[in-house]
Coordinates of C-alpha atoms in Angstrom, one line a residue:
X28 CA -12.2 13.4 18.1
X29 CA -13.3 16.9 17.3
X30 CA -13.1 19.4 14.5
X31 CA -9.6 20.5 15.8
X32 CA -8.5 16.9 15.5
X33 CA -9.0 17.0 11.7
X34 CA -5.5 17.7 10.4
X35 CA -5.3 20.7 8.1
X36 CA -8.3 21.1 5.7
X37 CA -9.1 24.6 7.1
X38 CA -11.3 25.6 4.2
X39 CA -13.3 22.4 4.4
X40 CA -13.9 22.8 8.1
X41 CA -14.9 26.4 7.7
X42 CA -17.3 25.5 5.0
X43 CA -19.1 23.0 7.1
X44 CA -19.3 25.3 10.1
X45 CA -21.1 27.7 7.8
X46 CA -23.4 24.8 6.8
X47 CA -24.2 24.1 10.4
X48 CA -24.8 27.8 11.0
X49 CA -27.4 27.8 8.2
X50 CA -28.8 24.5 9.5
X51 CA -28.9 22.7 6.1
X52 CA -26.9 19.6 5.1
X53 CA -26.9 18.5 1.5
X54 CA -28.4 15.2 0.3
X55 CA -25.1 14.0 -1.0
X56 CA -21.4 14.9 -0.8
X57 CA -18.5 13.5 -2.8
X58 CA -15.3 13.9 -0.8
X59 CA -12.4 13.4 -3.1
X60 CA -8.6 13.4 -2.6
X61 CA -5.7 11.0 -1.9
X62 CA -6.0 8.5 0.9
X63 CA -5.4 9.7 4.4
X64 CA -6.2 13.4 4.1
X65 CA -9.2 13.6 6.4
X66 CA -12.2 12.6 4.2
X67 CA -13.6 10.1 6.7
X68 CA -12.5 12.2 9.7
X69 CA -14.6 15.1 8.4
X70 CA -17.6 12.9 7.5
X71 CA -17.5 11.3 11.0
X72 CA -17.3 14.7 12.7
X73 CA -20.3 16.0 10.6
X74 CA -22.3 12.9 11.7
X75 CA -21.4 13.4 15.3
X76 CA -22.1 17.2 15.3
X77 CA -25.4 16.8 13.5
X78 CA -26.5 13.9 15.8
X79 CA -25.3 15.2 19.2
X80 CA -28.0 15.8 21.8
X81 CA -25.9 18.5 23.6
X82 CA -23.7 20.2 21.0
X83 CA -21.2 22.9 22.2
X84 CA -19.7 26.0 20.6
X85 CA -15.9 25.9 21.1
X86 CA -13.6 28.5 19.5
X87 CA -16.3 29.3 17.0
X88 CA -16.8 25.7 16.0
X89 CA -20.0 23.8 16.7
X90 CA -18.8 20.6 18.4
X91 CA -20.3 17.3 19.5
X92 CA -20.3 16.8 23.2
X93 CA -18.8 13.3 23.1
X94 CA -20.8 12.3 26.1
X95 CA -24.4 12.0 25.1
X96 CA -25.9 8.6 24.1
X97 CA -25.8 9.4 20.4
X98 CA -22.1 10.4 20.5
X99 CA -21.2 7.2 22.5
X100 CA -23.3 5.0 20.1
X101 CA -21.7 6.5 17.0
X102 CA -18.2 5.7 18.4
X103 CA -19.3 2.2 19.3
X104 CA -21.0 1.3 16.0
X105 CA -24.4 1.1 17.7
X106 CA -26.0 4.3 16.3
X107 CA -28.9 3.1 14.0
X108 CA -28.9 6.3 11.9
X109 CA -25.5 5.5 10.3
X110 CA -24.8 2.9 7.6
X111 CA -21.3 2.1 6.2
X112 CA -20.9 0.7 2.7
X113 CA -17.6 -0.8 1.5
X114 CA -16.2 -3.4 -0.8
X115 CA -16.6 -7.1 0.2
X116 CA -14.6 -10.1 -1.0
X117 CA -15.6 -11.7 -4.3
X118 CA -18.1 -14.5 -3.9
X119 CA -19.0 -13.6 -0.4
X120 CA -22.3 -11.8 -1.3
X121 CA -25.2 -13.3 -3.2
X122 CA -26.6 -11.1 -6.0
X123 CA -30.1 -12.6 -5.5
X124 CA -32.6 -10.0 -4.5
X125 CA -34.1 -11.9 -1.7
X126 CA -30.8 -12.8 0.0
X127 CA -29.4 -11.2 3.1
X128 CA -25.8 -9.9 3.0
X129 CA -25.1 -10.5 6.7
X130 CA -26.4 -14.1 6.4
X131 CA -24.0 -14.8 3.5
X132 CA -20.9 -13.6 5.4
X133 CA -18.9 -15.9 7.6
X134 CA -18.5 -15.2 11.3
X135 CA -14.8 -14.6 10.8
X136 CA -15.4 -12.0 8.1
X137 CA -18.0 -10.2 10.2
X138 CA -15.6 -10.1 13.1
X139 CA -12.9 -8.7 10.7
X140 CA -15.3 -6.0 9.4
X141 CA -16.3 -4.9 12.9
X142 CA -12.7 -4.8 14.0
X143 CA -11.6 -2.7 11.0
X144 CA -14.6 -0.3 11.5
X145 CA -13.8 0.2 15.1
X146 CA -10.1 0.9 14.3
X147 CA -11.2 3.4 11.6
X148 CA -13.5 5.2 14.0
X149 CA -10.9 5.3 16.7
X150 CA -8.4 6.7 14.2
X151 CA -10.0 8.0 11.1
X152 CA -6.6 8.2 9.4
X153 CA -6.0 4.4 9.8
X154 CA -6.2 2.4 6.6
X155 CA -9.5 0.6 6.1
X156 CA -9.6 -2.4 3.8
X157 CA -11.1 -5.9 4.0
X158 CA -8.8 -8.7 2.8
X159 CA -9.7 -9.8 -0.7
X160 CA -12.3 -7.1 -1.2
X161 CA -12.5 -5.3 -4.5
X162 CA -16.1 -4.3 -5.3
X163 CA -19.2 -2.8 -3.8
X164 CA -22.0 -5.0 -5.3
X165 CA -25.5 -4.2 -6.4
X166 CA -26.9 -6.5 -3.7
X167 CA -25.4 -4.1 -1.1
X168 CA -27.2 -1.1 -2.7
X169 CA -30.5 -3.0 -2.8
X170 CA -30.1 -3.9 0.9
X171 CA -29.3 -0.3 1.7
X172 CA -32.4 1.0 -0.1
X173 CA -34.5 -1.5 2.0
X174 CA -32.8 -0.4 5.2
X175 CA -33.4 3.3 4.5
X176 CA -37.1 2.6 3.8
X177 CA -37.6 1.0 7.3
X178 CA -38.5 3.1 10.3
X179 CA -36.3 1.4 12.9
X180 CA -33.9 4.3 13.2
X181 CA -34.0 7.1 15.7
X182 CA -35.5 10.5 15.0
X183 CA -33.2 12.9 13.2
X184 CA -30.9 12.7 10.2
X185 CA -29.7 9.5 8.7
X186 CA -26.2 9.1 7.2
X187 CA -24.6 6.7 4.7
X188 CA -20.8 6.6 4.3
X189 CA -19.3 4.9 1.2
X190 CA -15.7 4.0 1.6
X191 CA -13.8 3.9 -1.7
X192 CA -17.0 4.8 -3.6
X193 CA -15.3 4.3 -6.9
X194 CA -15.3 0.6 -6.2
X195 CA -19.1 0.4 -6.9
X196 CA -19.6 -1.7 -10.0
X197 CA -21.5 0.1 -12.8
X198 CA -24.7 -1.8 -12.0
X199 CA -24.2 -0.8 -8.4
X200 CA -23.8 2.8 -9.3
X201 CA -26.9 2.7 -11.5
X202 CA -28.8 1.2 -8.6
X203 CA -27.5 3.9 -6.2
X204 CA -28.4 6.6 -8.8
X205 CA -32.1 5.7 -8.3
X206 CA -31.7 6.6 -4.7
X207 CA -30.1 9.9 -5.4
X208 CA -32.8 10.7 -8.0
X209 CA -35.4 10.4 -5.2
X210 CA -33.7 12.6 -2.5
X211 CA -35.1 12.6 1.0
X212 CA -34.7 15.6 3.2
X213 CA -33.6 13.5 6.2
X214 CA -30.7 11.6 4.6
X215 CA -27.1 12.6 3.8
X216 CA -24.8 10.4 1.7
X217 CA -21.0 10.7 1.9
X218 CA -19.1 9.3 -1.1
X219 CA -15.4 9.1 -0.1
X220 CA -13.1 8.4 -3.1
X221 CA -9.5 8.7 -4.2
X222 CA -10.7 8.4 -7.9
X223 CA -13.5 10.7 -8.6
X224 CA -13.3 9.8 -12.3
X225 CA -14.4 6.3 -11.3
X226 CA -17.9 7.6 -10.4
X227 CA -20.6 8.2 -13.0
X228 CA -21.1 11.8 -14.1
X229 CA -24.8 11.4 -13.3
X230 CA -23.9 10.6 -9.7
X231 CA -21.3 13.4 -9.4
X232 CA -23.8 15.9 -10.7
X233 CA -26.1 15.1 -7.8
X234 CA -23.4 15.5 -5.1
X235 CA -21.7 18.6 -3.7
X236 CA -18.1 17.8 -4.6
X237 CA -15.5 18.8 -2.1
X238 CA -11.7 18.4 -2.7
X239 CA -9.4 17.5 0.1
X240 CA -5.9 18.6 -0.8
X241 CA -2.8 16.6 0.3
X242 CA -1.5 17.4 3.8
X243 CA 1.7 19.4 4.0
X244 CA 4.9 17.8 5.2
X245 CA 4.7 20.1 8.2
X246 CA 1.2 18.9 9.1
X247 CA 2.2 15.2 8.9
X248 CA 5.4 15.9 10.9
X249 CA 3.4 17.6 13.6
X250 CA 1.2 14.5 14.0
X251 CA 4.2 12.1 14.0
X252 CA 5.9 14.1 16.7
X253 CA 2.9 13.9 18.9
X254 CA 2.2 10.1 18.4
X255 CA 5.6 8.4 17.8
X256 CA 9.0 8.2 19.3
X257 CA 10.9 9.0 16.2
X258 CA 14.0 11.0 15.5
X259 CA 13.8 14.3 13.7
X260 CA 15.5 12.7 10.7
X261 CA 13.0 9.9 10.6
X262 CA 10.1 12.2 10.9
X263 CA 11.5 14.4 8.0
X264 CA 11.9 11.4 5.7
X265 CA 8.5 9.9 6.5
X266 CA 6.7 13.2 6.1
X267 CA 8.4 13.7 2.7
X268 CA 7.6 10.2 1.4
X269 CA 4.0 10.2 2.7
X270 CA 3.0 12.3 -0.3
X271 CA 0.5 14.3 1.7
X272 CA -1.2 11.2 3.2
X273 CA -1.2 10.6 7.0
X274 CA -2.4 7.0 6.3
X275 CA 0.7 6.4 4.2
X276 CA 2.9 8.0 6.9
X277 CA 1.5 5.6 9.5
X278 CA 2.4 2.7 7.1
X279 CA 5.9 4.1 6.7
X280 CA 6.5 4.4 10.5
X281 CA 6.7 0.6 10.7
X282 CA 8.8 0.2 7.6
X283 CA 12.2 1.1 9.1
X284 CA 13.0 3.5 6.3
X285 CA 16.5 4.2 7.4
X286 CA 17.5 0.5 7.1
X287 CA 15.7 0.3 3.8
X288 CA 17.5 3.4 2.5
X289 CA 20.9 2.0 3.7
X290 CA 20.2 -1.2 1.8
X291 CA 19.5 0.7 -1.4
X292 CA 22.7 2.8 -1.0
X293 CA 24.6 -0.4 -0.5
X294 CA 23.1 -1.8 -3.8
X295 CA 24.1 1.5 -5.5
X296 CA 27.6 1.2 -4.1
X297 CA 27.9 -2.4 -5.3
X298 CA 26.6 -1.5 -8.8
X299 CA 29.2 1.3 -9.1
X300 CA 32.2 -0.8 -8.4
X301 CA 34.8 -0.7 -11.3
X302 CA 34.5 -4.5 -11.7
X303 CA 30.8 -5.3 -11.3
X304 CA 30.2 -8.2 -8.8
X305 CA 27.1 -9.4 -10.6
X306 CA 26.3 -12.4 -8.4
X307 CA 26.6 -10.2 -5.2
X308 CA 24.3 -7.6 -6.8
X309 CA 21.7 -10.2 -7.7
X310 CA 21.8 -11.9 -4.3
X311 CA 21.5 -8.5 -2.5
X312 CA 18.5 -7.5 -4.7
X313 CA 16.8 -10.9 -4.1
X314 CA 17.4 -10.5 -0.3
X315 CA 15.9 -6.9 -0.3
X316 CA 12.9 -7.7 -2.4
X317 CA 11.9 -11.0 -0.9
X318 CA 8.2 -10.7 0.0
X319 CA 8.1 -7.0 -1.1
X320 CA 4.8 -5.7 -2.5
X321 CA 4.4 -3.1 -5.2
X322 CA 3.7 -0.2 -2.8
X323 CA 6.9 -0.9 -0.8
X324 CA 8.9 -1.3 -4.0
X325 CA 7.7 2.1 -5.1
X326 CA 8.7 3.5 -1.7
X327 CA 12.2 2.1 -2.3
X328 CA 12.3 4.0 -5.6
X329 CA 11.2 7.2 -3.9
X330 CA 13.9 6.7 -1.2
X331 CA 16.6 6.2 -3.8
X332 CA 15.4 9.2 -5.9
X333 CA 15.3 11.4 -2.8
X334 CA 18.8 10.4 -1.8
X335 CA 20.1 11.2 -5.3
X336 CA 18.3 14.6 -5.1
X337 CA 20.1 15.2 -1.8
X338 CA 23.4 14.4 -3.6
X339 CA 22.6 17.1 -6.2
X340 CA 21.9 19.6 -3.4
X341 CA 25.2 18.8 -1.7
X342 CA 27.1 19.0 -5.1
X343 CA 25.6 22.5 -5.7
X344 CA 26.6 23.6 -2.1
X345 CA 23.0 24.0 -1.2
X346 CA 21.8 24.6 2.3
X347 CA 21.8 21.5 4.7
X348 CA 18.2 22.4 5.5
X349 CA 17.3 21.2 2.0
X350 CA 18.8 17.8 2.6
X351 CA 16.4 15.1 3.8
X352 CA 19.0 12.5 4.5
X353 CA 21.0 14.8 6.7
X354 CA 22.2 11.8 8.8
X355 CA 24.0 10.4 5.7
X356 CA 25.7 13.7 4.8
X357 CA 29.2 12.3 4.6
X358 CA 28.2 9.5 2.2
X359 CA 26.3 12.0 0.1
X360 CA 29.3 14.3 -0.1
X361 CA 31.6 11.4 -1.3
X362 CA 29.0 10.4 -3.9
X363 CA 28.4 14.0 -5.1
X364 CA 32.2 14.6 -5.5
X365 CA 32.6 11.5 -7.7
X366 CA 29.4 11.1 -9.7
X367 CA 27.2 14.2 -9.8
X368 CA 27.2 16.4 -12.9
X369 CA 24.7 17.8 -15.4
X370 CA 23.8 14.3 -16.6
X371 CA 22.6 13.1 -13.2
X372 CA 19.0 14.0 -14.1
X373 CA 18.9 11.0 -16.4
X374 CA 19.1 8.9 -13.2
X375 CA 15.7 10.3 -12.2
X376 CA 14.3 9.2 -15.5
X377 CA 15.6 5.7 -15.0
X378 CA 13.9 5.6 -11.6
X379 CA 10.7 6.9 -13.1
X380 CA 10.8 4.2 -15.7
X381 CA 11.4 1.6 -12.9
X382 CA 8.3 2.9 -11.1
X383 CA 6.3 2.5 -14.3
X384 CA 7.5 -1.1 -14.7
X385 CA 6.4 -1.9 -11.2
X386 CA 3.0 -0.4 -11.9
X387 CA 2.9 -2.6 -15.0
X388 CA 3.5 -5.7 -12.8
X389 CA 7.0 -6.5 -14.0
X390 CA 8.6 -8.7 -11.4
X391 CA 10.2 -6.5 -8.7
X392 CA 13.7 -8.2 -8.6
X393 CA 14.0 -7.8 -12.4
X394 CA 13.0 -4.1 -12.1
X395 CA 15.6 -3.5 -9.4
X396 CA 18.3 -5.3 -11.3
X397 CA 17.6 -3.3 -14.5
X398 CA 17.5 -0.1 -12.4
X399 CA 20.9 -0.5 -10.9
X400 CA 22.5 -1.7 -14.1
X401 CA 21.1 1.3 -16.0
X402 CA 22.3 3.7 -13.3
X403 CA 25.7 2.0 -13.5
X404 CA 25.9 2.6 -17.3
X405 CA 25.1 6.2 -16.7
X406 CA 27.3 7.0 -13.8
X407 CA 30.3 4.9 -14.6
X408 CA 30.4 6.5 -18.0
X409 CA 30.3 10.1 -16.6
X410 CA 32.5 9.6 -13.6

């Protein structure tokens, strides 16, 4: 991992190179932006660069050597000057002031945490979450304050990284605020968040706030080409649906999007038959949505919406380069000839409403059934 391994984020990288040139890191940074855009990758590289015993200058960037003991220890979770704070499962942490967090965790949970942290450090764009975790508790902040007060760390700067900082409870944020109000010149906090509004204004005012914009489709596609044996069509689809998040792209790689898309188009075909085979439609929806979570259901809606947009492009004789589902061009042309006219935009409104219903926890099979019946009403009427 090096600065060049951070995907995109040119302005952010240039900013921190200026910081290193001036030799002064701030007491606290709030890195905000969607998941999988390089917030942790940047924090990790800052920690490595600042802690390295033999830093190098490569292509104008100050880089960690990757070989000294500090660099090795950081990558192996053995560097005492770094603390990671993240949500833990409910009921796993005692809120008593004299209790130890580690002692209250099971061996299995500790093993899971260590494994997830190692995976995250090996690939900073990998998803980091602990099963059943939802809150950063006040006991964790109290223990952090105690740890920072001890002198068992190495000489040099100390770092604290908060994953999903918005998951701090209000009392946790108030406890952390006391630490920020008493800044030390040898500590830097990184608050990584996808929901900056979930942090108290008093905390944000004490942080340098740095926005990480979504990655471009081209940046995500470049990474996928390097790391996965995917077709150009698959890379194009995944890059489009990742919504600027490399983490989301990784999740989609294993989702077999082409088969998922084909299943959705099959449902669309069934729903648009002159005589609706209701039982077949219900059975196919139940088969598709069995075990499906909200995120995958929303991915399905994006896939369907994107396919319909491609049909609009085809109907308007647009360039094939604008078509994401280029491998399905023949089907798109048949659909466009029969169903696409100026009213097709209402189909996108139907999909958006379905997305809202899923967000509102309506049962996924019911959402999909309503979706295809509404599209049927619209398209059968105008065909």
